[in-house]
């Protein structure tokens, strides 16, 4: 079972315009870029719902600009501020996690862009799939936490999933028109992050400000730290497994410091197809919004002659042990990846707060993984419980 169809020809002819989009995580890096694409193409897209976590002032500013039908803030304590600002404009408002889940199911939503960060993406994505909405999936943690569960849910729904993550968008583009039987391997590129050339000793003393300096991509804080530990690449291997339906041992990560080749597919005849572009999320976001249809001018053109060399190297798992957690999570199965995700969220927040060192992120995850009860076939209630317990345990050992 796999989530992304290889042959997208039928889908390409079915794109409804203008398409009504719900952007959850609207105030973030992916969310704001998504809204920029939407507002540049009113003939194609309309933002009917926008939602955020806590930054109510940013959400209000976006609502004033994009005029959605509904704006939702997850933090209920910010609701009165949102209401006071948007009621005079005739924009509906709501607050809380349930409101977020209800918002993505509305009749005036065709596609949901899941641009929230971390575990918070799971519940609204499930609600959207149950309501038959298409998903432009940025929130990879949804598939990390509950890949099997989401896959089964999708099999019973008319929802389709379009990857936003640049590596998965690249693979999706490389697979277009191909027979999956001819696929040998998915090769996911990684920049190597800010610590690629640091020694293990230097990394032990790395500060949050060092880890937040991503060499190529401008992203939210959590994914930037995940890139520095290479946890992001582990998550992307798991994400690829569920999106494209290949075994974990058919998916590998390769370090490509220039971030120009966004990922590759190797075929049984020896051919390798790659998708190249500048490190800019506009293209993959636009490709997902368009259901695999290209949007001219989505990002600045890449002048390939500007690059004297594109280099590739094997990742150093001694220095970046978080990368091994992908295979470990897939080997253990069940609720293991949910535990890893929860412990990682707590550890990353603690590192950003200066409470633990950079290398403690991995040890926090491993200790939590070993301590949590294993559940072989988790349902939604098990994910909620596992997430809560793993977060509590990880917090207790920090
Ligand atoms: P940001 O931190 O920039 O933005 C996160 C967004 O999620 C904000 O709008 C935030 O709202 C919102 N949010 C946080 N908590 C909640 C909650 N409980 N309920 C509802 N909304 C919430 O993250 P990014 O845009 O960088 O990343 C978003 C997702 O996309 C992640 O899963 C990431 O892995 C993935 N991704 C990101 C890429 C990038 O280039 N940034 C590339 C590929 C994937 P607020 O700020 O108001 O609290
Ligand atoms: Mg990525």
Short mmCIF file of C-alpha atoms and ligand atoms in Angstrom, two decimals:
data_model
loop_
_atom_site.label_atom_id
_atom_site.label_comp_id
_atom_site.label_asym_id
_atom_site.label_seq_id
_atom_site.Cartn_x
_atom_site.Cartn_y
_atom_site.Cartn_z
CA UNK A 1 0.00 0.00 0.00
CA UNK A 2 1.37 3.45 -0.83
CA UNK A 3 -0.05 6.91 -0.52
CA UNK A 4 1.17 8.68 -3.62
CA UNK A 5 0.01 7.50 -7.02
CA UNK A 6 2.71 7.01 -9.59
CA UNK A 7 0.59 7.86 -12.58
CA UNK A 8 -0.82 11.31 -12.07
CA UNK A 9 -2.17 11.94 -15.56
CA UNK A 10 -5.82 11.56 -14.53
CA UNK A 11 -5.33 13.82 -11.53
CA UNK A 12 -3.73 16.51 -13.66
CA UNK A 13 -6.88 16.93 -15.71
CA UNK A 14 -9.10 17.08 -12.66
CA UNK A 15 -7.71 20.16 -10.92
CA UNK A 16 -10.68 22.31 -9.87
CA UNK A 17 -10.16 26.08 -9.95
CA UNK A 18 -10.10 28.17 -7.93
CA UNK A 19 -9.38 25.55 -5.35
CA UNK A 20 -10.27 26.29 -1.73
CA UNK A 21 -7.32 25.77 0.56
CA UNK A 22 -7.01 25.45 4.34
CA UNK A 23 -3.54 26.40 5.51
CA UNK A 24 -2.86 25.09 9.00
CA UNK A 25 0.37 26.45 10.43
CA UNK A 26 -0.23 29.58 8.36
CA UNK A 27 2.13 31.77 10.37
CA UNK A 28 5.15 29.50 9.89
CA UNK A 29 7.79 29.16 7.20
CA UNK A 30 5.81 26.80 4.94
CA UNK A 31 2.49 28.44 5.80
CA UNK A 32 3.53 31.96 4.80
CA UNK A 33 5.14 30.74 1.58
CA UNK A 34 1.97 28.79 0.75
CA UNK A 35 -0.13 31.92 1.26
CA UNK A 36 2.21 33.90 -0.99
CA UNK A 37 1.68 31.37 -3.80
CA UNK A 38 -2.08 31.40 -3.23
CA UNK A 39 -2.33 35.20 -3.30
CA UNK A 40 -0.20 35.37 -6.46
CA UNK A 41 -2.63 33.02 -8.23
CA UNK A 42 -6.20 34.01 -7.33
CA UNK A 43 -7.39 32.37 -10.54
CA UNK A 44 -6.17 29.01 -9.16
CA UNK A 45 -6.40 29.20 -5.38
CA UNK A 46 -8.28 30.80 -2.52
CA UNK A 47 -7.30 30.53 1.17
CA UNK A 48 -10.62 29.86 2.88
CA UNK A 49 -9.22 28.75 6.25
CA UNK A 50 -6.01 29.82 7.97
CA UNK A 51 -4.87 28.50 11.34
CA UNK A 52 -1.94 28.96 13.70
CA UNK A 53 -0.70 27.88 17.11
CA UNK A 54 0.01 30.91 19.28
CA UNK A 55 1.15 33.88 17.23
CA UNK A 56 -2.21 35.60 17.16
CA UNK A 57 -0.92 38.95 15.90
CA UNK A 58 0.69 37.29 12.90
CA UNK A 59 -2.49 35.34 12.24
CA UNK A 60 -4.56 38.54 12.36
CA UNK A 61 -2.18 40.24 9.92
CA UNK A 62 -2.47 37.28 7.53
CA UNK A 63 -6.26 37.28 7.85
CA UNK A 64 -6.39 41.01 7.02
CA UNK A 65 -4.31 40.38 3.94
CA UNK A 66 -5.78 37.12 2.64
CA UNK A 67 -9.40 37.50 3.84
CA UNK A 68 -10.19 33.84 4.59
CA UNK A 69 -13.69 32.78 5.62
CA UNK A 70 -12.31 31.46 8.92
CA UNK A 71 -9.22 32.00 11.09
CA UNK A 72 -8.42 29.52 13.88
CA UNK A 73 -5.95 29.84 16.74
CA UNK A 74 -5.00 26.63 18.58
CA UNK A 75 -4.21 28.49 21.82
CA UNK A 76 -7.63 29.20 23.35
CA UNK A 77 -6.18 31.97 25.54
CA UNK A 78 -5.63 34.06 22.41
CA UNK A 79 -9.18 33.74 21.18
CA UNK A 80 -10.60 37.07 22.38
CA UNK A 81 -7.81 38.99 20.65
CA UNK A 82 -8.55 37.15 17.40
CA UNK A 83 -12.29 37.70 17.70
CA UNK A 84 -11.99 41.42 18.45
CA UNK A 85 -9.72 41.96 15.45
CA UNK A 86 -11.54 39.89 12.85
CA UNK A 87 -15.22 40.17 13.75
CA UNK A 88 -15.48 43.71 12.30
CA UNK A 89 -14.10 42.32 9.03
CA UNK A 90 -16.75 39.59 8.86
CA UNK A 91 -14.13 36.84 9.23
CA UNK A 92 -15.26 33.89 11.34
CA UNK A 93 -12.97 32.90 14.22
CA UNK A 94 -12.48 29.81 16.37
CA UNK A 95 -9.97 28.39 18.87
CA UNK A 96 -8.67 25.08 20.17
CA UNK A 97 -7.60 21.74 18.72
CA UNK A 98 -11.15 20.56 18.01
CA UNK A 99 -11.86 23.80 16.16
CA UNK A 100 -8.80 23.11 14.01
CA UNK A 101 -10.12 19.62 13.21
CA UNK A 102 -13.59 21.02 12.40
CA UNK A 103 -12.11 23.77 10.23
CA UNK A 104 -10.34 21.41 7.83
CA UNK A 105 -13.59 19.48 7.26
CA UNK A 106 -15.65 22.46 6.07
CA UNK A 107 -17.44 22.40 2.73
CA UNK A 108 -15.37 25.37 1.56
CA UNK A 109 -12.14 23.37 1.88
CA UNK A 110 -10.86 21.21 -1.01
CA UNK A 111 -7.26 20.78 0.10
CA UNK A 112 -5.50 21.08 3.45
CA UNK A 113 -1.89 22.21 3.63
CA UNK A 114 -0.52 20.65 6.81
CA UNK A 115 2.16 23.18 7.71
CA UNK A 116 1.99 22.82 11.50
CA UNK A 117 5.06 21.58 13.30
CA UNK A 118 5.43 18.29 15.20
CA UNK A 119 2.77 16.05 16.68
CA UNK A 120 0.17 18.85 16.43
CA UNK A 121 -0.30 17.95 12.75
CA UNK A 122 -1.72 14.51 13.46
CA UNK A 123 -5.27 15.22 14.66
CA UNK A 124 -6.23 17.76 11.95
CA UNK A 125 -4.72 15.55 9.24
CA UNK A 126 -6.78 12.58 10.44
CA UNK A 127 -9.91 14.76 10.51
CA UNK A 128 -9.20 15.99 6.97
CA UNK A 129 -8.71 12.47 5.64
CA UNK A 130 -11.91 11.26 7.30
CA UNK A 131 -13.71 14.16 5.60
CA UNK A 132 -12.21 13.16 2.22
CA UNK A 133 -10.07 16.30 1.79
CA UNK A 134 -6.88 16.25 -0.23
CA UNK A 135 -3.70 16.81 1.75
CA UNK A 136 -0.61 18.79 0.77
CA UNK A 137 1.60 17.22 3.37
CA UNK A 138 4.37 19.31 4.89
CA UNK A 139 3.97 17.97 8.42
CA UNK A 140 6.14 14.86 8.03
CA UNK A 141 5.70 14.07 11.73
CA UNK A 142 2.16 12.85 10.92
CA UNK A 143 3.59 9.97 8.86
CA UNK A 144 6.45 9.40 11.30
CA UNK A 145 4.08 9.05 14.25
CA UNK A 146 1.28 7.14 12.56
CA UNK A 147 2.31 6.02 9.06
CA UNK A 148 0.54 2.66 9.12
CA UNK A 149 -2.61 4.12 10.66
CA UNK A 150 -2.76 7.01 8.15
CA UNK A 151 -2.17 4.61 5.25
CA UNK A 152 -5.12 2.48 6.33
CA UNK A 153 -7.29 5.56 6.80
CA UNK A 154 -6.40 6.79 3.31
CA UNK A 155 -7.32 3.46 1.78
CA UNK A 156 -10.89 4.04 3.00
CA UNK A 157 -11.03 7.71 2.00
CA UNK A 158 -11.13 9.64 -1.26
CA UNK A 159 -8.33 11.91 0.05
CA UNK A 160 -5.09 12.04 -1.87
CA UNK A 161 -1.73 13.04 -0.45
CA UNK A 162 0.68 15.33 -2.29
CA UNK A 163 4.14 15.70 -0.74
CA UNK A 164 5.45 19.18 0.11
CA UNK A 165 8.78 18.14 1.63
CA UNK A 166 11.33 18.98 -1.08
CA UNK A 167 12.93 15.51 -1.12
CA UNK A 168 9.59 13.76 -1.43
CA UNK A 169 8.40 16.19 -4.05
CA UNK A 170 11.59 15.38 -5.98
CA UNK A 171 10.94 11.64 -5.69
CA UNK A 172 7.31 12.16 -6.69
CA UNK A 173 8.49 14.05 -9.79
CA UNK A 174 11.06 11.35 -10.62
CA UNK A 175 8.45 8.59 -10.27
CA UNK A 176 5.93 10.32 -12.53
CA UNK A 177 5.13 7.95 -15.39
CA UNK A 178 7.35 5.16 -14.07
CA UNK A 179 6.44 1.58 -13.23
CA UNK A 180 7.11 0.99 -9.53
CA UNK A 181 8.34 -2.52 -10.31
CA UNK A 182 11.36 -0.89 -11.98
CA UNK A 183 12.33 1.13 -8.93
CA UNK A 184 15.40 -0.11 -7.10
CA UNK A 185 16.08 2.60 -4.58
CA UNK A 186 14.99 6.02 -3.37
CA UNK A 187 17.99 8.25 -2.65
CA UNK A 188 17.17 11.12 -0.31
CA UNK A 189 19.67 13.96 -0.29
CA UNK A 190 20.71 15.77 2.90
CA UNK A 191 22.68 18.99 3.14
CA UNK A 192 24.59 17.63 6.13
CA UNK A 193 23.51 20.67 8.16
CA UNK A 194 25.70 23.23 9.90
CA UNK A 195 27.87 20.60 11.66
CA UNK A 196 28.93 18.55 8.67
CA UNK A 197 32.53 19.67 9.10
CA UNK A 198 32.56 19.96 12.88
CA UNK A 199 34.33 17.39 15.04
CA UNK A 200 32.39 15.32 17.58
CA UNK A 201 34.02 17.35 20.37
CA UNK A 202 32.95 20.66 18.82
CA UNK A 203 29.41 19.32 18.36
CA UNK A 204 29.20 18.37 22.04
CA UNK A 205 29.58 22.07 22.88
CA UNK A 206 27.40 23.43 20.07
CA UNK A 207 24.96 26.14 21.07
CA UNK A 208 21.44 26.65 19.74
CA UNK A 209 22.65 29.67 17.75
CA UNK A 210 25.20 27.42 15.97
CA UNK A 211 22.64 24.73 15.18
CA UNK A 212 20.11 27.29 13.90
CA UNK A 213 22.53 28.41 11.16
CA UNK A 214 21.40 26.09 8.38
CA UNK A 215 23.80 26.41 5.43
CA UNK A 216 21.16 26.36 2.65
CA UNK A 217 17.54 26.37 3.83
CA UNK A 218 15.55 28.95 5.80
CA UNK A 219 13.03 27.01 7.93
CA UNK A 220 11.29 26.96 11.31
CA UNK A 221 13.44 26.37 14.42
CA UNK A 222 12.41 22.77 15.12
CA UNK A 223 13.15 21.40 11.65
CA UNK A 224 16.39 23.40 11.56
CA UNK A 225 17.61 21.61 14.71
CA UNK A 226 16.35 18.30 13.26
CA UNK A 227 18.52 19.04 10.23
CA UNK A 228 21.56 19.69 12.42
CA UNK A 229 21.15 16.30 14.18
CA UNK A 230 20.04 14.63 10.89
CA UNK A 231 16.90 13.50 12.73
CA UNK A 232 15.12 15.29 9.90
CA UNK A 233 16.63 12.85 7.41
CA UNK A 234 15.61 9.88 9.58
CA UNK A 235 12.07 11.27 9.61
CA UNK A 236 12.20 11.74 5.84
CA UNK A 237 13.19 8.10 5.30
CA UNK A 238 10.16 7.02 7.32
CA UNK A 239 8.01 9.59 5.50
CA UNK A 240 9.18 8.18 2.13
CA UNK A 241 8.40 4.62 3.19
CA UNK A 242 4.77 5.51 3.84
CA UNK A 243 4.32 7.94 0.97
CA UNK A 244 5.73 5.70 -1.74
CA UNK A 245 5.32 2.22 -0.25
CA UNK A 246 8.91 0.96 -0.44
CA UNK A 247 10.75 -1.05 2.20
CA UNK A 248 13.07 0.81 4.53
CA UNK A 249 16.14 -0.91 3.04
CA UNK A 250 15.26 0.54 -0.39
CA UNK A 251 15.57 4.09 0.95
CA UNK A 252 18.92 5.67 1.68
CA UNK A 253 20.24 9.09 2.60
CA UNK A 254 23.22 10.69 0.88
CA UNK A 255 24.87 13.95 1.88
CA UNK A 256 24.84 16.59 -0.85
CA UNK A 257 26.10 19.86 0.65
CA UNK A 258 24.92 22.13 -2.21
CA UNK A 259 21.20 21.17 -1.76
CA UNK A 260 20.64 21.44 -5.52
CA UNK A 261 19.72 17.82 -6.21
CA UNK A 262 16.58 17.49 -4.11
CA UNK A 263 16.48 13.68 -4.28
CA UNK A 264 16.83 10.79 -6.73
CA UNK A 265 15.32 7.50 -7.80
CA UNK A 266 17.47 4.61 -8.95
CA UNK A 267 15.90 2.12 -11.37
CA UNK A 268 16.63 -1.55 -12.04
CA UNK A 269 18.25 -0.78 -15.41
CA UNK A 270 20.86 1.34 -13.63
CA UNK A 271 19.37 4.74 -14.49
CA UNK A 272 19.15 7.36 -11.77
CA UNK A 273 16.65 10.21 -12.15
CA UNK A 274 17.05 13.37 -10.10
CA UNK A 275 15.15 16.61 -9.65
CA UNK A 276 17.26 19.75 -9.31
CA UNK A 277 16.46 23.27 -8.23
CA UNK A 278 17.47 26.03 -5.87
CA UNK A 279 16.88 25.40 -2.16
CA UNK A 280 13.48 27.11 -2.19
CA UNK A 281 10.24 25.55 -0.96
CA UNK A 282 8.05 27.50 -3.38
CA UNK A 283 8.39 24.89 -6.14
CA UNK A 284 7.46 21.83 -4.04
CA UNK A 285 4.62 23.74 -2.37
CA UNK A 286 3.25 24.85 -5.76
CA UNK A 287 3.65 21.33 -7.19
CA UNK A 288 1.60 19.91 -4.29
CA UNK A 289 -1.09 22.61 -4.54
CA UNK A 290 -1.32 21.83 -8.26
CA UNK A 291 -1.63 18.07 -7.64
CA UNK A 292 1.48 17.41 -9.71
CA UNK A 293 0.84 20.17 -12.23
CA UNK A 294 3.66 22.65 -12.83
CA UNK A 295 3.20 26.32 -11.99
CA UNK A 296 5.35 28.45 -14.32
CA UNK A 297 7.70 30.73 -12.38
CA UNK A 298 7.14 28.88 -9.09
CA UNK A 299 10.75 29.51 -8.13
CA UNK A 300 13.77 31.31 -9.51
CA UNK A 301 15.43 29.32 -12.28
CA UNK A 302 18.57 27.43 -11.40
CA UNK A 303 21.56 28.32 -13.57
CA UNK A 304 23.32 25.00 -13.57
CA UNK A 305 26.50 26.56 -14.99
CA UNK A 306 26.83 28.54 -11.72
CA UNK A 307 27.76 25.27 -10.04
CA UNK A 308 31.24 23.99 -10.81
CA UNK A 309 30.59 20.84 -8.79
CA UNK A 310 27.74 18.96 -7.21
CA UNK A 311 29.17 16.59 -4.62
CA UNK A 312 27.83 13.58 -2.76
CA UNK A 313 29.16 11.73 0.26
CA UNK A 314 28.05 9.05 2.70
CA UNK A 315 26.58 10.33 5.97
CA UNK A 316 28.70 9.91 9.10
CA UNK A 317 26.48 7.95 11.47
CA UNK A 318 29.07 8.10 14.26
CA UNK A 319 28.68 11.86 14.36
CA UNK A 320 24.98 11.84 13.49
CA UNK A 321 23.52 8.80 15.31
CA UNK A 322 19.97 10.20 15.01
CA UNK A 323 20.07 9.10 11.37
CA UNK A 324 20.15 5.45 12.50
CA UNK A 325 16.82 5.96 14.26
CA UNK A 326 14.96 5.64 10.96
CA UNK A 327 15.96 2.01 10.47
CA UNK A 328 15.56 1.37 14.21
CA UNK A 329 12.02 2.77 14.18
CA UNK A 330 11.09 0.79 11.08
CA UNK A 331 12.64 -2.40 12.50
CA UNK A 332 10.75 -2.05 15.79
CA UNK A 333 7.51 -0.81 14.17
CA UNK A 334 4.39 -0.27 16.30
CA UNK A 335 4.49 2.91 18.37
CA UNK A 336 8.32 3.22 18.26
CA UNK A 337 8.45 6.13 15.82
CA UNK A 338 5.77 7.92 17.85
CA UNK A 339 8.04 7.61 20.91
CA UNK A 340 11.06 8.83 18.96
CA UNK A 341 9.13 11.83 17.65
CA UNK A 342 7.82 12.80 21.09
CA UNK A 343 11.22 12.47 22.78
CA UNK A 344 12.82 14.41 19.94
CA UNK A 345 10.32 17.28 20.31
CA UNK A 346 11.07 17.55 24.04
CA UNK A 347 14.83 17.23 23.54
CA UNK A 348 14.92 19.82 20.75
CA UNK A 349 12.92 22.30 22.85
CA UNK A 350 15.27 21.68 25.81
CA UNK A 351 18.33 22.20 23.58
CA UNK A 352 16.87 25.44 22.23
CA UNK A 353 16.30 26.55 25.86
CA UNK A 354 19.94 25.79 26.69
CA UNK A 355 18.95 23.02 29.15
CA UNK A 356 20.80 20.16 27.42
CA UNK A 357 23.75 19.79 25.08
CA UNK A 358 23.51 18.97 21.40
CA UNK A 359 24.54 15.33 21.80
CA UNK A 360 22.00 14.87 24.62
CA UNK A 361 19.24 15.05 22.01
CA UNK A 362 20.12 11.55 20.78
CA UNK A 363 20.63 10.07 24.25
CA UNK A 364 17.29 11.48 25.43
CA UNK A 365 15.54 9.82 22.49
CA UNK A 366 17.24 6.44 22.96
CA UNK A 367 16.57 6.33 26.70
CA UNK A 368 12.93 7.22 26.13
CA UNK A 369 12.58 4.64 23.36
CA UNK A 370 13.94 1.90 25.61
CA UNK A 371 11.71 2.92 28.52
CA UNK A 372 8.32 3.18 26.81
CA UNK A 373 5.92 0.22 26.54
CA UNK A 374 5.73 -1.24 23.04
CA UNK A 375 2.37 -1.32 21.27
CA UNK A 376 2.38 -3.43 18.13
CA UNK A 377 -0.74 -2.10 16.37
CA UNK A 378 -1.47 1.31 17.82
CA UNK A 379 -4.81 3.04 17.28
CA UNK A 380 -5.41 6.76 17.67
CA UNK A 381 -5.85 6.55 21.48
CA UNK A 382 -2.50 4.72 21.69
CA UNK A 383 -0.75 7.52 19.79
CA UNK A 384 -2.21 10.09 22.18
CA UNK A 385 -1.12 8.05 25.22
CA UNK A 386 2.31 7.19 23.80
CA UNK A 387 2.96 10.81 22.85
CA UNK A 388 1.99 12.03 26.35
CA UNK A 389 3.95 9.35 28.22
CA UNK A 390 7.06 9.69 26.08
CA UNK A 391 7.03 13.47 26.49
CA UNK A 392 6.66 13.11 30.27
CA UNK A 393 9.49 10.56 30.46
CA UNK A 394 11.82 12.60 28.25
CA UNK A 395 11.08 15.71 30.33
CA UNK A 396 11.81 13.78 33.54
CA UNK A 397 15.29 12.69 32.40
CA UNK A 398 16.33 16.13 31.10
P1 LIG B 1 7.40 26.84 11.69
O1 LIG B 1 7.88 26.65 13.08
O2 LIG B 1 7.95 27.93 10.87
O3 LIG B 1 5.80 27.00 11.71
C1 LIG B 1 5.00 26.11 12.42
C2 LIG B 1 3.56 26.51 12.28
O4 LIG B 1 2.75 25.60 13.04
C3 LIG B 1 3.25 27.91 12.82
O5 LIG B 1 2.26 28.50 12.04
C4 LIG B 1 2.72 27.59 14.22
O6 LIG B 1 1.88 28.60 14.73
C5 LIG B 1 1.92 26.35 13.93
N1 LIG B 1 1.64 25.55 15.12
C6 LIG B 1 2.50 25.22 16.11
N2 LIG B 1 1.86 24.49 17.04
C7 LIG B 1 0.59 24.37 16.63
C8 LIG B 1 -0.58 23.74 17.16
N3 LIG B 1 -0.54 23.09 18.32
N4 LIG B 1 -1.72 23.82 16.46
C9 LIG B 1 -1.78 24.49 15.31
N5 LIG B 1 -0.72 25.10 14.74
C10 LIG B 1 0.44 25.04 15.40
O7 LIG B 1 7.59 25.42 10.96
P2 LIG B 1 7.92 25.12 9.43
O8 LIG B 1 7.02 25.90 8.54
O9 LIG B 1 9.37 25.19 9.23
O10 LIG B 1 7.54 23.58 9.34
C11 LIG B 1 6.20 23.13 9.30
C12 LIG B 1 6.18 21.66 8.93
O11 LIG B 1 6.68 21.52 7.61
C13 LIG B 1 7.07 20.78 9.81
O12 LIG B 1 6.47 19.54 10.00
C14 LIG B 1 8.34 20.63 9.01
O13 LIG B 1 9.02 19.42 9.29
C15 LIG B 1 7.79 20.63 7.60
N6 LIG B 1 8.73 21.09 6.56
C16 LIG B 1 9.22 22.36 6.61
C17 LIG B 1 10.11 22.82 5.66
C18 LIG B 1 10.58 24.24 5.65
O14 LIG B 1 11.27 24.64 4.71
N7 LIG B 1 10.26 25.05 6.64
C19 LIG B 1 10.60 21.92 4.61
C20 LIG B 1 9.99 20.62 4.63
C21 LIG B 1 9.11 20.22 5.58
P3 LIG B 1 2.45 29.72 15.74
O15 LIG B 1 3.78 30.11 15.26
O16 LIG B 1 1.42 30.78 15.63
O17 LIG B 1 2.51 29.12 17.09
MG1 LIG B 2 13.01 17.96 3.52
#
